[in-house]
Short mmCIF file of N, CA and C in Angstrom, two decimals:
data_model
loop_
_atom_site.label_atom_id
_atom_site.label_comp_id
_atom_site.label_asym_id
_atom_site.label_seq_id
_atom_site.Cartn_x
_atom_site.Cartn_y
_atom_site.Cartn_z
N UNK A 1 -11.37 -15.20 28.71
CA UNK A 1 -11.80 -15.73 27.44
C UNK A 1 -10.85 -16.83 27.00
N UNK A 2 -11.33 -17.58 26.37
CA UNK A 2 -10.31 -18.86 25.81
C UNK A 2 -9.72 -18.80 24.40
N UNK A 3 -10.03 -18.10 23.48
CA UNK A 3 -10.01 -17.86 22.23
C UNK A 3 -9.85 -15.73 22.09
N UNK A 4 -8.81 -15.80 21.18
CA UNK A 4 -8.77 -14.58 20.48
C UNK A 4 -9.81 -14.17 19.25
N UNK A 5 -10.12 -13.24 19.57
CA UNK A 5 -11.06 -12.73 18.27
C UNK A 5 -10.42 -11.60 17.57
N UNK A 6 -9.88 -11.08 16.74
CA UNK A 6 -9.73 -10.09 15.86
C UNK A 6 -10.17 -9.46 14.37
N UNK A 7 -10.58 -8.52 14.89
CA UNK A 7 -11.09 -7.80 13.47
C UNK A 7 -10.44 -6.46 13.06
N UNK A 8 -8.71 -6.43 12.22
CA UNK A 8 -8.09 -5.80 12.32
C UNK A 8 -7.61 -5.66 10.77
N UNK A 9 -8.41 -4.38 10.30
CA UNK A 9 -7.96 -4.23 8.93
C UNK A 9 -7.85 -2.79 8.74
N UNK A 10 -6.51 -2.95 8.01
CA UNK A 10 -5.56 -1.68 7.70
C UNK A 10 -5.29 -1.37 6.18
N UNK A 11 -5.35 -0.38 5.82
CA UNK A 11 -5.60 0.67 4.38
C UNK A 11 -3.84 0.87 4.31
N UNK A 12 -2.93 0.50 4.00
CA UNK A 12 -1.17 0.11 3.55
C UNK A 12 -1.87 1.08 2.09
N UNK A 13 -0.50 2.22 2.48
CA UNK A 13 0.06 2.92 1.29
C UNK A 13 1.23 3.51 0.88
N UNK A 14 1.99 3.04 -0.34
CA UNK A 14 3.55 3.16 0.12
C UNK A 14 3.83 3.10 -1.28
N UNK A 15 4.60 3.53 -1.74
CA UNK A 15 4.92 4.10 -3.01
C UNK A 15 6.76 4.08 -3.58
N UNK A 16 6.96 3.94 -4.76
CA UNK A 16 7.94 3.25 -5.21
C UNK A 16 9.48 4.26 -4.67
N UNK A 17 10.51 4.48 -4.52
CA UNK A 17 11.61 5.58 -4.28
C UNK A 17 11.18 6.56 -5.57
N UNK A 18 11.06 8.20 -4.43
CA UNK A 18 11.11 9.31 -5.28
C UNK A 18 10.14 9.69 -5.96
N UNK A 19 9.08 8.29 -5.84
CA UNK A 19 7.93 8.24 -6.50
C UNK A 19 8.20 7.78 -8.09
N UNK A 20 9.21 7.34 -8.45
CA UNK A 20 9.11 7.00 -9.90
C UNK A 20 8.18 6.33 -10.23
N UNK A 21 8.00 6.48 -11.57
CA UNK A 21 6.74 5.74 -12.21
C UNK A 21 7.46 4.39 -12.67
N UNK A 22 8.02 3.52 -11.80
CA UNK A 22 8.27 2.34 -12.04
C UNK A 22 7.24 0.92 -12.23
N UNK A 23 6.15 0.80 -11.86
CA UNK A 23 5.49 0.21 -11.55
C UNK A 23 4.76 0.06 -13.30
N UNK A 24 5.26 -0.87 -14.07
CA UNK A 24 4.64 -0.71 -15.34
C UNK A 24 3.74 -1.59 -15.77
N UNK A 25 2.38 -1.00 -16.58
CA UNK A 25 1.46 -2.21 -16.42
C UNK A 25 1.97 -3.84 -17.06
N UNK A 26 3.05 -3.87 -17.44
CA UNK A 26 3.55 -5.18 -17.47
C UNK A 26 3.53 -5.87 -16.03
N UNK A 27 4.56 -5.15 -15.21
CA UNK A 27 4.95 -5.54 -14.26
C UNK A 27 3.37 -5.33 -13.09
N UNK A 28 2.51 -4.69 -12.88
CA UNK A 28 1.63 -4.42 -12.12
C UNK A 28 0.79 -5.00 -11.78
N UNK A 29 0.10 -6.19 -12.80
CA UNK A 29 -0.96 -7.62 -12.44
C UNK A 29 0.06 -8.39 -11.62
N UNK A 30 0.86 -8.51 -12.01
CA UNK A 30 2.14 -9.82 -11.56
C UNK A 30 2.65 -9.22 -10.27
N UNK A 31 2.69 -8.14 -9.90
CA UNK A 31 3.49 -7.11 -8.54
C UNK A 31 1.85 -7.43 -7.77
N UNK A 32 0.82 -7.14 -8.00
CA UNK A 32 -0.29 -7.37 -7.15
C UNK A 32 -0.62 -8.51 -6.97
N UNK A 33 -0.46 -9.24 -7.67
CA UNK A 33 -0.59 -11.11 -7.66
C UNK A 33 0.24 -11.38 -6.00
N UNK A 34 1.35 -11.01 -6.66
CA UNK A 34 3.02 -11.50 -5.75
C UNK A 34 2.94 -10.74 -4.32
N UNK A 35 2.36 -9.43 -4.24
CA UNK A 35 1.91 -9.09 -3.00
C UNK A 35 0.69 -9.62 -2.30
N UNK A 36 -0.06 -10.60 -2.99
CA UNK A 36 -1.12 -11.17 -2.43
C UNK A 36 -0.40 -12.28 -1.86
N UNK A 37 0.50 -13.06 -2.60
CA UNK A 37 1.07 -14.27 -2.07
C UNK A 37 1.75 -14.04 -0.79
N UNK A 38 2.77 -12.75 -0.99
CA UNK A 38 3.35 -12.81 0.37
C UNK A 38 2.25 -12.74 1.47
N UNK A 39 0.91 -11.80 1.64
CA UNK A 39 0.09 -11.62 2.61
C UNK A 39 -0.44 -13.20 2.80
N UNK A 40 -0.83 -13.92 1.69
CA UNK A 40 -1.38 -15.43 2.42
C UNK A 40 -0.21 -16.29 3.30
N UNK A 41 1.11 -16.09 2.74
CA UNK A 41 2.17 -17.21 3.34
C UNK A 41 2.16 -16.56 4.78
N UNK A 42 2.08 -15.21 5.24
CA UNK A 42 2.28 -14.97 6.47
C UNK A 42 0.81 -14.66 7.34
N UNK A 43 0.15 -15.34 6.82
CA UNK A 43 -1.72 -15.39 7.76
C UNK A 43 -2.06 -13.85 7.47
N UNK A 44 -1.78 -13.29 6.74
CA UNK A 44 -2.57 -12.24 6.39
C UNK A 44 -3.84 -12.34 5.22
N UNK A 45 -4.84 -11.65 4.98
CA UNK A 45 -5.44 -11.42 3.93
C UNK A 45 -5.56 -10.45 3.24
N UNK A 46 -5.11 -10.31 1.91
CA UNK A 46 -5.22 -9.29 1.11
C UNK A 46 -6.80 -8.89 0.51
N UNK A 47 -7.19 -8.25 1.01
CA UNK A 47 -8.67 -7.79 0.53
C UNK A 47 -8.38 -7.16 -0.71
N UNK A 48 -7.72 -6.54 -0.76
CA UNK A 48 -7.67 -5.44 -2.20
C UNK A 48 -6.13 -4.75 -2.52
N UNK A 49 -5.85 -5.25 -3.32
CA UNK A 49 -4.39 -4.54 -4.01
C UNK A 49 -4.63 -3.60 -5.14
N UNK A 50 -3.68 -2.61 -5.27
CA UNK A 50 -4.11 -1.76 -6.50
C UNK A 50 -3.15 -0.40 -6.03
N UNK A 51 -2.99 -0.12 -7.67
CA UNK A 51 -2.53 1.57 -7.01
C UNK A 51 -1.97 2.00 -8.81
N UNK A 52 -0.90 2.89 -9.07
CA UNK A 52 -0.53 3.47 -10.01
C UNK A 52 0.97 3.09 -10.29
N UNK A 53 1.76 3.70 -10.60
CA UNK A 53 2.78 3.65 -11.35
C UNK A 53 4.17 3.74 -10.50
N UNK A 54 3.68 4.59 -9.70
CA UNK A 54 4.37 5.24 -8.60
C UNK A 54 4.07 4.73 -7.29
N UNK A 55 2.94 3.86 -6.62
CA UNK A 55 2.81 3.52 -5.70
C UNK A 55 1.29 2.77 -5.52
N UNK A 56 1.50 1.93 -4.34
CA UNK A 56 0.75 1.19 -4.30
C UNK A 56 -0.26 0.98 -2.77
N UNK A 57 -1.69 0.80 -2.77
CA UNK A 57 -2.68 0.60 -1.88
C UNK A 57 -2.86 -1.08 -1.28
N UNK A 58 -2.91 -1.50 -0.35
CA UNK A 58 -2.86 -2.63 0.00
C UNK A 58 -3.99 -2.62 1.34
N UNK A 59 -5.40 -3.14 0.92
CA UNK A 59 -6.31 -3.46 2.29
C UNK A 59 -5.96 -5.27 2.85
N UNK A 60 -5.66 -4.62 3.86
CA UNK A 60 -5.15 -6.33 4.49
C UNK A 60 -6.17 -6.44 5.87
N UNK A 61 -6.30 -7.81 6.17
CA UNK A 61 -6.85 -8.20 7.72
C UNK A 61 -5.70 -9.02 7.99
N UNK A 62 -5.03 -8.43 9.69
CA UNK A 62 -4.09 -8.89 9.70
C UNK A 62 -4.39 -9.86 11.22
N UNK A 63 -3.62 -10.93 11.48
CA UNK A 63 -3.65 -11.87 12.27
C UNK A 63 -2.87 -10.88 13.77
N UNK A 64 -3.95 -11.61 14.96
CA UNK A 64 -3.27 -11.03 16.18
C UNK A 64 -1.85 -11.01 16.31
N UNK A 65 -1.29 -11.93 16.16
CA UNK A 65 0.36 -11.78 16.11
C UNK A 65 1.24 -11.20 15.13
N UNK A 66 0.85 -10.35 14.06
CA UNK A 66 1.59 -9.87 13.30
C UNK A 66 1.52 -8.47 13.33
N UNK A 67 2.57 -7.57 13.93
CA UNK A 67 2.15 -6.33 14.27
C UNK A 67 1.92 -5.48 12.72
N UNK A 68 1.82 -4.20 12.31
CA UNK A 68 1.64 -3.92 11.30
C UNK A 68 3.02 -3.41 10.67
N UNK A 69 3.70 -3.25 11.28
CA UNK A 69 5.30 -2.69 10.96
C UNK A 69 6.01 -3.82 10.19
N UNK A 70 5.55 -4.77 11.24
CA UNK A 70 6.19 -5.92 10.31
C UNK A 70 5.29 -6.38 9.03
N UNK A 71 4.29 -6.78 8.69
CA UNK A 71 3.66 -6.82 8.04
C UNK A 71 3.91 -5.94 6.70
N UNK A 72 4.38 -4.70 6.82
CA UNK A 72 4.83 -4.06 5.40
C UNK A 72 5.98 -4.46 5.58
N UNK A 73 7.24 -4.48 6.11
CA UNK A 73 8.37 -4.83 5.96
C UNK A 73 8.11 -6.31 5.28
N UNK A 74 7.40 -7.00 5.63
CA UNK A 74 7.05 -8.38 4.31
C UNK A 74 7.01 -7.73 3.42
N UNK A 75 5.90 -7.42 3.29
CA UNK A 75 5.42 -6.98 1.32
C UNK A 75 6.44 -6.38 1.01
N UNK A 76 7.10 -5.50 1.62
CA UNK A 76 7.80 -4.47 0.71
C UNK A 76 9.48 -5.18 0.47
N UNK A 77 9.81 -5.76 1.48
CA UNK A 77 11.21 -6.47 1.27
C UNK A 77 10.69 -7.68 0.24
N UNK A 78 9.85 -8.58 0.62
CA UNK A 78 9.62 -9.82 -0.43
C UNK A 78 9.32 -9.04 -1.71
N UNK A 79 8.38 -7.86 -1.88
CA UNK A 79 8.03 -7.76 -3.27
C UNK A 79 8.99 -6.91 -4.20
N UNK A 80 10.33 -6.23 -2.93
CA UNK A 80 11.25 -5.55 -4.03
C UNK A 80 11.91 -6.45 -4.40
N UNK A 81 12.01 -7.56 -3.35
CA UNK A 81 13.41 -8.67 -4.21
C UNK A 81 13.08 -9.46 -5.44
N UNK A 82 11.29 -9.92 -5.32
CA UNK A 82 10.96 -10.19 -6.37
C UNK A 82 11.26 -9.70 -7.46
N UNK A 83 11.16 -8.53 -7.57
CA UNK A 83 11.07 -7.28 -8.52
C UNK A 83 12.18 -8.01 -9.39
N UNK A 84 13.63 -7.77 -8.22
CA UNK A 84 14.87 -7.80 -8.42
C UNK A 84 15.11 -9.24 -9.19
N UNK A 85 14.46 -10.03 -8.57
CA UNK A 85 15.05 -11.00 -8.90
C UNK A 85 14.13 -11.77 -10.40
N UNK A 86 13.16 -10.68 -10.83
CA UNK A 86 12.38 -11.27 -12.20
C UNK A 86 12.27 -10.45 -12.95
N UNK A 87 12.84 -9.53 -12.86
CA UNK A 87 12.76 -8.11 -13.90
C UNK A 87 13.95 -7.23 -13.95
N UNK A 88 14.98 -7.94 -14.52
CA UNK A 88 16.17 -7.42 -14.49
C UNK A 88 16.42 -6.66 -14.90
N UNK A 89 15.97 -5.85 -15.64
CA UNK A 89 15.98 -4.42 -16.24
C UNK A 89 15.51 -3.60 -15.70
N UNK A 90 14.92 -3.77 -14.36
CA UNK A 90 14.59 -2.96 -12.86
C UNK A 90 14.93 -2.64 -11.92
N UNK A 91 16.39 -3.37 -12.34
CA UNK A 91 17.39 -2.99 -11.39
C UNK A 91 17.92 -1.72 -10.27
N UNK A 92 16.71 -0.76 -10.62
CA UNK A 92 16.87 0.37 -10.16
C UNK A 92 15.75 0.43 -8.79
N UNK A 93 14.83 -0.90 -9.60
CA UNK A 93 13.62 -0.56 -8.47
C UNK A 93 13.45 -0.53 -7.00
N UNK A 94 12.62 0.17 -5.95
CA UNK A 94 12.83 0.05 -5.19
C UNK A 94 11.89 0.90 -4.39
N UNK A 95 11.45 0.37 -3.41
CA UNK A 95 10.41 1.13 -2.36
C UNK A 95 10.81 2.62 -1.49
N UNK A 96 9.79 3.33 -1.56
CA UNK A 96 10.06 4.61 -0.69
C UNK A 96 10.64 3.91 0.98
N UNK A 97 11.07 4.51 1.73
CA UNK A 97 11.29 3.98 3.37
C UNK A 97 9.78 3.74 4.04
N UNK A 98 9.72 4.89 3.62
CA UNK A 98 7.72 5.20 5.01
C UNK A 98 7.05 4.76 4.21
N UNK A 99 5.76 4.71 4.60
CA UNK A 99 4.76 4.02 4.48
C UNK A 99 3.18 4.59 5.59
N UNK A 100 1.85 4.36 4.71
CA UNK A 100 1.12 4.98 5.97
C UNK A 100 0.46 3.82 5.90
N UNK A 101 -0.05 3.85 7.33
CA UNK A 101 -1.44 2.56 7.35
C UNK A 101 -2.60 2.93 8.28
N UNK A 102 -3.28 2.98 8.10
CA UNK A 102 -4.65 3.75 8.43
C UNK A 102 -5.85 2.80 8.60
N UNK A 103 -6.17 2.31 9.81
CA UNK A 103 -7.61 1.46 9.99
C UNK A 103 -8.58 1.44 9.66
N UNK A 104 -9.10 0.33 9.25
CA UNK A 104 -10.39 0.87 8.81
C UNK A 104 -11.73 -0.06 9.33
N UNK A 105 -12.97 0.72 9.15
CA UNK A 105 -13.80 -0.16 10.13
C UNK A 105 -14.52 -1.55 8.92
N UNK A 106 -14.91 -1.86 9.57
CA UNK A 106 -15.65 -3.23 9.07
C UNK A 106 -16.45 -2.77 8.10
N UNK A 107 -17.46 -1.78 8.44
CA UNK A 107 -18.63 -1.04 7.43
C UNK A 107 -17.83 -0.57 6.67
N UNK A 108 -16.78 -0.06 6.72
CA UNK A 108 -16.12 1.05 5.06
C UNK A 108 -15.36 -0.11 4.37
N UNK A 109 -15.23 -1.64 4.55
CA UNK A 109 -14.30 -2.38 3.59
C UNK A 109 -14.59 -1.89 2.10
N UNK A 110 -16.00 -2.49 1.66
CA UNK A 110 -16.56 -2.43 0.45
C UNK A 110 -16.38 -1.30 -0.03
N UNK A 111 -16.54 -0.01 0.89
CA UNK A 111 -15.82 1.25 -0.29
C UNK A 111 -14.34 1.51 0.05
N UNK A 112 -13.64 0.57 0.71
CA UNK A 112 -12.55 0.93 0.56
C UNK A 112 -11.84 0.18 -0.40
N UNK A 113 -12.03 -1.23 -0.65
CA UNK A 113 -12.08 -2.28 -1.83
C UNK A 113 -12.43 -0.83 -3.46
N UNK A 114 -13.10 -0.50 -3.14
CA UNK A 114 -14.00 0.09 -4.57
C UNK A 114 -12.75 1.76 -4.31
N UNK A 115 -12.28 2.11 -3.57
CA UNK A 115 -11.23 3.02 -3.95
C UNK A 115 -10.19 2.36 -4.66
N UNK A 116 -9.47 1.40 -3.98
CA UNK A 116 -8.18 0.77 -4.68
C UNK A 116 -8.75 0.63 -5.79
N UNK A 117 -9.63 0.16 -5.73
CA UNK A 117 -9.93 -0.78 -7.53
C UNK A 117 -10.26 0.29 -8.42
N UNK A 118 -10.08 1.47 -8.05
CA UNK A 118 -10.41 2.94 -8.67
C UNK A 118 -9.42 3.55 -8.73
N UNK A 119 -8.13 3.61 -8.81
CA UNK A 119 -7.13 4.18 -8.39
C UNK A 119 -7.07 4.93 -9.86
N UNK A 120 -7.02 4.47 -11.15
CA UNK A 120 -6.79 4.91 -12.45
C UNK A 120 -8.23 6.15 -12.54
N UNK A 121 -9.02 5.87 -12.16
CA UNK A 121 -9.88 6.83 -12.54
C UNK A 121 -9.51 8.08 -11.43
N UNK A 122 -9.51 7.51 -10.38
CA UNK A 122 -9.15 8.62 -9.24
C UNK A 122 -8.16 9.81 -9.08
N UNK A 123 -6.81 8.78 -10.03
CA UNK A 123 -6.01 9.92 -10.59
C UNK A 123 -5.73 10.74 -11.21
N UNK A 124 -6.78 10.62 -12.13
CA UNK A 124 -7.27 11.49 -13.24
C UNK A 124 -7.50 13.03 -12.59
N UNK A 125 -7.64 12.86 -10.90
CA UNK A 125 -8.33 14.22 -11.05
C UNK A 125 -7.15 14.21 -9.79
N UNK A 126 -6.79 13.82 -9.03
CA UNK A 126 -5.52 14.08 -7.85
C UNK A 126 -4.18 13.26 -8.43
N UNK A 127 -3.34 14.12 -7.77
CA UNK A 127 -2.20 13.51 -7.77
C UNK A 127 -1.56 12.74 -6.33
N UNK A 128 -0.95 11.52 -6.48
CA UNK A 128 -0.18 10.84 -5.46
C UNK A 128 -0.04 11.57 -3.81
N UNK A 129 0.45 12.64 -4.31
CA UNK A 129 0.83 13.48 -3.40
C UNK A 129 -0.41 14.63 -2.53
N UNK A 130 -1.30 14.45 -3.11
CA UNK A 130 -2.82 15.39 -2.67
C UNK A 130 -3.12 14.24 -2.19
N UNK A 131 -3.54 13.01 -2.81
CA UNK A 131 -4.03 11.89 -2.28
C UNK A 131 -3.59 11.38 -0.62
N UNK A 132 -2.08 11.35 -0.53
CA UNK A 132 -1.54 10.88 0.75
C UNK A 132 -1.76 11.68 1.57
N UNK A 133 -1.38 12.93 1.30
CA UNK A 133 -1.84 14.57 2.20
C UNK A 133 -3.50 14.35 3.42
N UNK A 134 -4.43 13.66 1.92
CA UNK A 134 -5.56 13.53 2.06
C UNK A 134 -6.40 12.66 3.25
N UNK A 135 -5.07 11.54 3.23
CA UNK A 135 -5.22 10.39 4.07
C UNK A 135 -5.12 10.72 5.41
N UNK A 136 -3.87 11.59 5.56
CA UNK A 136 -3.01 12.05 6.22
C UNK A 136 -3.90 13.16 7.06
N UNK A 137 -4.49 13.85 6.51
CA UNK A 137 -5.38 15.05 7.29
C UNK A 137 -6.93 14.36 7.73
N UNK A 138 -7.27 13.14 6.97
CA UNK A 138 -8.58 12.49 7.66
C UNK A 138 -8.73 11.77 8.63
N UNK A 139 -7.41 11.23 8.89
CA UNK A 139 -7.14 10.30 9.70
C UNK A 139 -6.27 10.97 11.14
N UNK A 140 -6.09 12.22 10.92
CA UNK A 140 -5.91 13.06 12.14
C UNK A 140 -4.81 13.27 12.49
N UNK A 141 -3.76 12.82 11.43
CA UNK A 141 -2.46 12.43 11.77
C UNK A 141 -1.42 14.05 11.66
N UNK A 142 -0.89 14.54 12.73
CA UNK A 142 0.01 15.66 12.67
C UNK A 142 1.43 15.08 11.87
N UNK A 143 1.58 16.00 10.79
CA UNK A 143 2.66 16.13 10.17
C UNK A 143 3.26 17.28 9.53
N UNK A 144 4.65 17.20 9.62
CA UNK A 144 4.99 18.64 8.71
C UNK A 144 5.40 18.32 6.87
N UNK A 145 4.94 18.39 6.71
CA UNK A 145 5.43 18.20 4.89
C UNK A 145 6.71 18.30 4.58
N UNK A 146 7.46 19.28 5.08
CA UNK A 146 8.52 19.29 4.79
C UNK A 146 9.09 17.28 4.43
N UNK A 147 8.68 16.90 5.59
CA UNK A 147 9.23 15.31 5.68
C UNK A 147 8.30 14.38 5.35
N UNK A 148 7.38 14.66 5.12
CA UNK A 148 6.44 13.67 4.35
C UNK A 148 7.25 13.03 3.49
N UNK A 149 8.02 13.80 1.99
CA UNK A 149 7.95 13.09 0.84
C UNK A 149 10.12 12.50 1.02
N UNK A 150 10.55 12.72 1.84
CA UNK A 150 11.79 12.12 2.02
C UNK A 150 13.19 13.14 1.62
#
């Protein structure tokens, strides 16, 4: 073949240290804005940003050359320094280590777009921690809890 084709989009979920509820709706249009920017400067596309207080959902299509490891190590190093460097009274802020990312097919974008963008209603009835569990057991992934939360 002469040309690469890829159709490679991943469900990024990763949440603030300890889970604090740092993420304040001051700061949260402007933190999803600023994580969109980093995904365009590095050929990614941000389909859908969104999440809560404590952590955040990111649907991206990512370019053949950008593996996905690296790809959160962007967002999450560019968007804590941001943090750092425009919200000085956040000085505390700061990303969990792990992170999950979970594929998704072409047919589920639109309801996966319509989860993120649901995250406030969604939590109403789960918490952070049922939610990731959730991801975590659909997607087939063996883990012990003990080390899930750090």
């Amino acid at each position: 073949m002469a040309n690469s084709y890829i159709s490679l989009y991943i469900h990024i979920i990763f949440s603030t240290k300890e889970r604090q509820a740092m993420i304040t709706p001051d700061l949260q249009n402007r933190l999803w804005a600023y994580i969109g920017g980093i995904a365009r400067e590095n050929h990614m596309k941000a389909l859908s940003i969104g999440g809560m207080q404590d952590h955040v959902h990111v649907l991206l299509s990512l370019p053949s050359t950008l593996p996905v490891a690296k790809a959160v190590q962007l967002i999450k190093g560019g968007s804590s320094k941001w943090v750092h460097d425009t919200f000085v009274g956040l000085g505390k802020f700061a990303w969990q280590e792990g992170y999950g990312a979970f594929s998704v097919n072409v047919s589920l974008l639109e309801d996966t777009i319509r989860y993120i963008e649901g995250q406030g209603e969604h939590h109403k009835r789960k918490t952070f921690q049922e939610e990731y569990i959730e991801f975590l057991r659909r997607n087939g992934i063996d883990y012990d809890e003990r080390y899930v939360w750090g």
